Coordinates of C-alpha atoms in Angstrom, one line a residue:
M1 CA -78.9 3.3 -23.3
E2 CA -79.9 4.1 -19.6
N3 CA -83.3 3.7 -21.0
E4 CA -82.6 0.5 -22.6
Q5 CA -80.7 -0.8 -19.8
S6 CA -83.8 -0.5 -17.7
T7 CA -85.9 -1.9 -20.2
H8 CA -83.9 -5.1 -19.8
V9 CA -84.0 -5.3 -16.2
H10 CA -87.8 -4.4 -16.5
F11 CA -88.3 -7.3 -18.4
A12 CA -86.2 -10.0 -16.6
S13 CA -88.2 -8.8 -13.4
L14 CA -91.4 -9.7 -15.4
S15 CA -90.1 -13.2 -16.6
S16 CA -88.7 -13.9 -13.2
S17 CA -91.9 -13.1 -11.2
S18 CA -93.8 -15.7 -14.0
E19 CA -91.0 -18.0 -13.7
R20 CA -89.9 -17.9 -16.9
Y21 CA -86.2 -18.2 -15.8
N22 CA -84.8 -18.7 -19.4
E23 CA -86.0 -15.4 -20.5
T24 CA -84.6 -14.0 -16.9
F25 CA -81.7 -15.0 -17.9
E26 CA -81.4 -13.6 -21.6
E27 CA -82.8 -10.4 -20.2
I28 CA -80.5 -9.7 -17.5
K29 CA -77.6 -10.6 -19.6
K30 CA -78.2 -7.8 -21.8
A31 CA -78.9 -5.7 -18.7
M32 CA -75.4 -6.5 -17.2
K33 CA -73.6 -5.6 -20.7
K34 CA -75.3 -2.2 -20.4
S35 CA -74.1 -1.5 -16.9
V36 CA -70.5 -2.7 -17.7
Q37 CA -70.9 -0.1 -20.9
L38 CA -72.3 2.6 -18.6
K39 CA -69.4 1.9 -16.1
A40 CA -72.4 1.6 -13.5
E41 CA -72.8 -0.8 -10.4
L42 CA -75.7 -3.3 -10.3
S43 CA -78.5 -2.5 -8.2
A44 CA -79.5 -4.9 -5.6
K45 CA -82.4 -5.7 -7.5
E46 CA -80.4 -6.3 -10.6
R47 CA -78.0 -8.7 -8.6
N48 CA -81.1 -10.4 -7.1
L49 CA -82.0 -11.1 -10.7
V50 CA -78.5 -12.3 -11.8
S51 CA -78.6 -15.1 -9.0
V52 CA -82.1 -15.9 -9.7
G53 CA -82.1 -16.2 -13.3
Y54 CA -78.7 -18.2 -13.5
K55 CA -79.3 -20.8 -10.7
N56 CA -82.9 -21.5 -12.0
V57 CA -81.6 -22.1 -15.5
I58 CA -78.8 -24.4 -13.9
S59 CA -81.4 -26.1 -11.3
A60 CA -83.6 -27.1 -14.5
R61 CA -80.9 -28.6 -16.4
R62 CA -79.2 -30.3 -13.1
A63 CA -82.8 -31.7 -12.5
S64 CA -83.0 -33.1 -15.8
L65 CA -79.7 -34.8 -15.7
E66 CA -80.9 -36.7 -12.0
I67 CA -84.0 -37.8 -13.6
L68 CA -82.5 -39.1 -17.2
S69 CA -79.4 -40.9 -15.0
S70 CA -82.4 -42.6 -12.9
I71 CA -84.2 -43.7 -16.2
V72 CA -81.1 -44.6 -17.7
Q73 CA -80.3 -47.0 -14.8
K74 CA -83.9 -48.7 -14.9
E75 CA -83.7 -49.1 -18.8
E76 CA -80.1 -50.9 -18.0
S77 CA -81.3 -53.2 -15.4
K78 CA -84.0 -54.1 -17.9
G79 CA -81.3 -54.9 -20.4
N80 CA -83.1 -52.4 -23.2
E81 CA -79.7 -51.4 -24.9
E82 CA -81.6 -49.5 -28.1
N83 CA -83.2 -47.4 -25.0
V84 CA -80.2 -46.7 -23.2
K85 CA -78.5 -45.6 -26.2
K86 CA -81.1 -43.3 -26.9
L87 CA -81.5 -41.7 -23.5
K88 CA -77.4 -41.3 -23.1
N89 CA -77.7 -39.5 -26.5
Y90 CA -80.5 -37.2 -25.0
R91 CA -78.5 -36.8 -21.5
N92 CA -75.1 -36.0 -23.5
K93 CA -77.3 -32.9 -25.1
V94 CA -78.7 -31.9 -21.5
E95 CA -74.8 -32.0 -20.4
D96 CA -73.6 -29.8 -23.2
E97 CA -76.5 -27.0 -22.7
L98 CA -75.4 -27.5 -18.8
A99 CA -71.6 -27.0 -19.5
K100 CA -72.4 -24.2 -22.2
I101 CA -74.6 -22.1 -19.2
C102 CA -71.8 -22.5 -16.8
N103 CA -69.3 -21.4 -19.0
D104 CA -71.1 -18.3 -20.2
I105 CA -71.8 -17.6 -16.3
L106 CA -68.1 -18.1 -15.6
S107 CA -67.1 -15.5 -18.4
V108 CA -69.9 -12.9 -17.4
I109 CA -68.9 -13.3 -14.0
N110 CA -64.9 -13.3 -14.3
K111 CA -65.2 -10.6 -17.1
Q112 CA -67.9 -8.3 -16.2
L113 CA -69.4 -8.6 -12.8
I114 CA -66.3 -8.9 -10.5
P115 CA -64.2 -6.1 -12.3
S116 CA -66.9 -3.7 -12.2
S117 CA -67.7 -4.6 -8.4
T118 CA -67.0 -1.8 -6.3
T119 CA -69.3 -2.7 -3.2
V120 CA -68.8 -5.5 -0.5
D121 CA -72.5 -7.1 -0.9
S122 CA -71.9 -7.4 -5.0
S123 CA -68.4 -9.2 -4.3
V124 CA -70.1 -11.7 -1.8
L125 CA -72.6 -12.5 -4.4
F126 CA -70.3 -12.7 -7.5
Y127 CA -67.6 -14.5 -5.8
N128 CA -70.4 -16.9 -4.1
M129 CA -71.4 -17.6 -7.7
L130 CA -68.2 -18.3 -8.9
A131 CA -67.9 -20.9 -6.2
D132 CA -71.2 -22.4 -7.1
F133 CA -70.2 -23.0 -10.9
S134 CA -66.6 -23.7 -10.6
S135 CA -64.7 -26.7 -9.5
N136 CA -61.7 -27.9 -7.7
A137 CA -58.8 -25.1 -6.8
E138 CA -60.9 -22.5 -8.7
R139 CA -63.9 -23.2 -6.4
K140 CA -62.0 -23.0 -3.5
E141 CA -60.2 -20.0 -4.4
A142 CA -63.7 -18.3 -5.4
T143 CA -65.0 -19.4 -2.0
D144 CA -61.8 -17.9 -0.3
Q145 CA -62.6 -14.7 -1.7
S146 CA -66.5 -14.9 -1.1
L147 CA -65.5 -15.6 2.6
D148 CA -63.2 -12.6 2.8
A149 CA -65.8 -10.4 1.4
Y150 CA -68.8 -11.8 3.4
K151 CA -66.5 -10.7 6.7
R152 CA -66.6 -7.2 5.8
L153 CA -70.5 -6.9 6.0
V154 CA -72.2 -5.6 9.0
W155 CA -74.3 -8.7 10.6
Y156 CA -77.6 -7.1 10.5
Q157 CA -77.3 -6.0 6.7
Q158 CA -80.1 -7.3 4.6
F159 CA -77.9 -9.1 2.1
Q160 CA -76.0 -10.7 5.2
L161 CA -79.3 -12.4 6.1
Y162 CA -80.0 -13.8 2.7
M163 CA -76.3 -14.7 2.2
T164 CA -76.1 -16.9 5.3
L165 CA -79.0 -18.4 4.4
N166 CA -77.3 -19.5 1.2
W167 CA -74.1 -20.3 2.7
T168 CA -74.5 -24.0 3.2
S169 CA -73.9 -24.9 -0.2
V170 CA -71.0 -23.3 -0.4
F171 CA -69.5 -24.8 2.5
L172 CA -70.9 -28.1 2.2
N173 CA -68.0 -30.0 2.2
S174 CA -66.3 -27.8 4.6
P175 CA -68.1 -28.3 8.0
E176 CA -65.4 -26.6 9.9
S177 CA -65.9 -23.2 8.1
A178 CA -69.4 -23.6 8.3
Y179 CA -69.2 -23.9 12.1
Q180 CA -66.4 -21.1 12.5
L181 CA -68.9 -18.6 10.3
A182 CA -71.9 -19.4 12.1
K183 CA -70.3 -19.1 15.5
Q184 CA -68.8 -15.7 14.6
A185 CA -72.3 -14.3 13.0
F186 CA -73.9 -15.7 16.1
D187 CA -71.3 -13.7 18.6
D188 CA -71.2 -10.7 16.5
A189 CA -75.0 -10.3 16.6
I190 CA -75.1 -10.9 20.5
N191 CA -72.2 -8.2 21.1
E192 CA -73.6 -5.8 18.7
F193 CA -77.4 -6.0 19.4
D194 CA -77.3 -3.6 22.4
K195 CA -75.1 -1.2 20.4
L196 CA -77.7 -0.8 17.9
N197 CA -79.1 2.8 17.4
L198 CA -83.0 3.0 16.7
E199 CA -82.3 3.5 13.0
S200 CA -80.4 0.6 12.7
Y201 CA -83.0 -1.4 14.6
A202 CA -85.7 -0.1 12.6
R203 CA -83.6 -1.4 9.4
K204 CA -83.1 -4.7 11.1
E205 CA -86.7 -5.1 11.9
T206 CA -87.8 -4.0 8.1
T207 CA -85.3 -6.3 6.8
L208 CA -86.8 -9.2 8.7
D209 CA -90.4 -8.3 8.1
A210 CA -89.6 -8.4 4.2
Y211 CA -88.0 -11.8 4.6
P212 CA -90.2 -13.5 7.3
E213 CA -88.5 -16.9 6.9
S214 CA -85.0 -15.3 7.5
R215 CA -85.6 -14.4 10.7
W216 CA -86.6 -18.3 11.9
V217 CA -84.6 -20.0 9.3
G218 CA -81.6 -18.1 9.9
I219 CA -81.6 -18.7 13.4
C220 CA -82.2 -22.0 13.4
F221 CA -79.5 -22.8 10.7
T222 CA -77.1 -20.7 13.2
L223 CA -78.1 -22.7 16.6
N224 CA -78.2 -26.1 14.8
L225 CA -74.7 -25.6 13.0
L226 CA -73.6 -24.9 16.3
L227 CA -75.3 -27.6 18.3
L228 CA -74.1 -30.6 15.6
C229 CA -70.5 -29.1 15.4

């Protein structure tokens, strides 16, 4: 069963590298089910594939809806009622696809990923994903859970660097929370920098070298947020 799980992860990785995200989506779902059966925690690579696969599949549908809505408006302004009717029917089809995918994601997160999660890294990612795909009260609850887990991360951890870049979407409608989070991360970084031992410092540098954009984007995001707020 472990070999079968590894095979799904391998093909999910290949499809992600070739930007065939629908296949990534399907393969990583199969891999997750096997992981749950094996009672194994998802690896960092597997968590990344979950996030990349789901978000790209969702983004593609959202982009399609935006384009279709724009075309519908143009046809309505021209008075082409027949075209508008056909376009709306097609848009409804895409909306149904998006709703099905979101419900699928929510089910996987709630029933498989969160219950089997034992690490802070996993909790942050899965609650963050839950907030992305939920709405209203459910979104707020998931955001609060994600923030609670996020606060337990060490500031220089590789995963936190990634999450800092992603956090703007979660707190898009809550600038005060975004400000407090950015300020705390900045203050912690300043306070802890001198305390790092050589091993930790080397690990931080390796992380930044692996994600060169995070070095500047993360710093700019934090400083700009502090200045703007």
